[in-house]
């Protein structure tokens, strides 16, 4: 009998860069992003899909990276918070969060940003994002009000441009 395959080659695009790696088949996607690719903006807390801090986009759909294996994203387009913008060059959504004080410690923020980004791409309204997306993210600091304000500010800027 053949020994079970424990390592697999995967090819994917991460934040616009082609990536080819060999990974243990049991490696979580969140671990792969953080430990193999050094993309530590993807935060990990609960590791069972509840807190939302590990949220990223896979083919523009928001997913919990702690609930997927790295091998499951073979052939996909993955986006993490590092792909949104950078220090000195924030995305409009990041800028709105910063201007409206939508974060305090910032632990939950990358996951929230990626969820919002996914919903904006699918055409969701500001209200729908405030009601539905935020309910899938645990934030222990802000009380959510300033995040909601930031989302509305972002939509106001977006609608003007
Ligand atoms: S760490 Fe993935 S949802 Fe909490
Ligand atoms: S800003 Fe601290 S957990 Fe959300």
XYZ file of C-alpha atoms and ligand atoms in Angstrom:
169
model
C 0.000 0.000 0.000
C 1.285 3.509 -0.868
C 2.152 5.852 2.003
C -0.314 8.779 2.313
C 0.793 11.963 0.583
C 1.855 14.476 3.235
C 3.303 17.267 1.067
C 1.740 18.911 -1.981
C 2.942 21.511 -4.468
C 0.628 24.507 -4.772
C 0.599 27.448 -7.178
C -1.439 30.545 -6.531
C -1.398 34.311 -6.818
C -1.063 36.231 -3.548
C -1.558 39.986 -3.660
C -0.713 39.982 -7.363
C 2.439 37.885 -7.025
C 2.716 34.323 -8.351
C 3.636 31.943 -5.535
C 4.768 28.313 -5.845
C 5.415 26.294 -2.668
C 5.412 22.804 -1.280
C 3.238 22.565 1.813
C 2.234 19.917 4.314
C -1.304 18.925 3.384
C -2.452 19.633 6.956
C -1.176 23.249 6.942
C -3.892 25.808 7.608
C -4.168 28.631 5.098
C -3.717 31.180 7.909
C -0.486 29.449 8.964
C 0.746 29.316 5.376
C 0.137 33.038 4.888
C 1.722 34.067 8.164
C 4.588 31.605 8.552
C 5.506 30.647 4.988
C 4.802 33.953 3.245
C 5.377 36.343 6.164
C 1.983 38.023 5.665
C 1.335 38.610 9.355
C -1.397 41.173 8.707
C -3.741 38.182 8.666
C -4.432 37.790 12.373
C -5.409 34.601 14.158
C -7.360 34.415 17.391
C -10.124 31.838 17.802
C -8.993 29.411 15.065
C -12.521 28.107 14.624
C -14.262 30.590 12.379
C -15.920 32.783 14.985
C -13.894 35.974 15.474
C -13.276 36.913 11.812
C -9.768 38.240 12.440
C -8.222 35.875 9.862
C -10.535 36.904 7.003
C -8.973 37.198 3.550
C -10.266 37.102 -0.027
C -10.046 34.035 -2.230
C -11.139 34.835 -5.774
C -12.771 37.981 -4.336
C -14.874 36.000 -1.820
C -14.229 36.606 1.854
C -13.217 33.464 3.735
C -11.889 32.557 7.176
C -8.326 31.465 6.503
C -8.267 29.454 9.756
C -10.951 27.170 8.326
C -9.173 26.326 5.076
C -6.102 24.304 4.271
C -3.395 25.882 2.150
C -3.788 23.108 -0.424
C -7.425 24.141 -0.952
C -6.399 27.474 -2.483
C -4.183 25.913 -5.128
C -4.847 27.779 -8.396
C -6.703 30.698 -6.816
C -6.183 34.422 -6.410
C -5.637 35.252 -2.742
C -5.701 38.762 -1.284
C -4.657 39.748 2.213
C -4.681 43.113 3.949
C -1.137 43.725 2.690
C -2.602 43.865 -0.823
C -5.063 46.645 0.016
C -2.607 49.449 0.629
C 0.486 50.348 2.566
C 1.804 52.919 4.993
C 1.673 56.249 3.178
C -0.564 54.772 0.489
C -3.732 53.629 2.218
C -6.686 52.366 0.224
C -9.795 54.602 0.428
C -11.367 52.105 2.830
C -8.297 52.024 5.073
C -8.152 55.800 4.950
C -11.790 56.071 6.076
C -11.114 53.684 8.981
C -8.130 55.783 10.002
C -9.916 59.155 9.665
C -12.998 58.026 11.562
C -11.102 56.204 14.333
C -12.589 52.865 13.296
C -9.947 50.995 15.246
C -8.177 51.037 18.553
C -5.799 48.089 19.107
C -6.299 47.123 15.462
C -6.287 43.364 15.995
C -9.664 42.854 14.344
C -9.096 45.471 11.650
C -7.426 43.489 8.825
C -10.215 40.905 8.857
C -12.912 43.581 8.910
C -11.259 45.430 6.032
C -11.086 42.289 3.918
C -14.716 41.379 4.613
C -15.846 44.876 3.678
C -13.707 44.815 0.546
C -15.323 41.551 -0.549
C -18.819 42.874 0.066
C -18.134 46.148 -1.753
C -16.989 44.166 -4.795
C -20.199 42.155 -4.731
C -22.255 45.376 -4.690
C -23.441 45.408 -1.073
C -24.734 48.661 0.422
C -23.212 50.469 3.388
C -26.202 49.493 5.534
C -25.970 45.828 4.579
C -22.284 45.824 5.401
C -22.868 47.496 8.748
C -25.643 45.066 9.668
C -24.373 41.788 8.248
C -20.617 41.974 7.844
C -19.842 43.500 11.203
C -21.915 40.836 12.937
C -19.330 38.320 11.762
C -16.407 40.077 13.426
C -15.515 40.346 17.078
C -14.037 43.679 18.123
C -13.306 44.091 21.816
C -12.324 47.762 21.653
C -14.458 50.022 19.525
C -18.068 49.191 20.305
C -18.448 49.137 16.490
C -19.909 52.656 16.204
C -16.794 54.211 14.703
C -16.405 51.293 12.311
C -19.957 51.935 11.102
C -19.157 55.634 10.753
C -16.034 54.761 8.741
C -18.020 52.500 6.417
C -20.524 55.291 5.738
C -17.685 57.795 5.240
C -16.048 55.423 2.775
C -19.274 55.032 0.796
C -19.824 58.801 0.790
C -16.349 59.336 -0.704
C -16.826 56.483 -3.141
C -20.178 57.816 -4.339
C -18.686 61.283 -4.919
C -15.847 59.987 -7.102
S -9.043 33.051 13.784
Fe -10.239 32.570 12.055
S -12.226 33.200 12.580
Fe -11.073 33.530 14.388
S -9.859 47.483 17.519
Fe -9.210 46.166 19.127
S -10.304 44.331 18.726
Fe -11.097 45.721 17.300
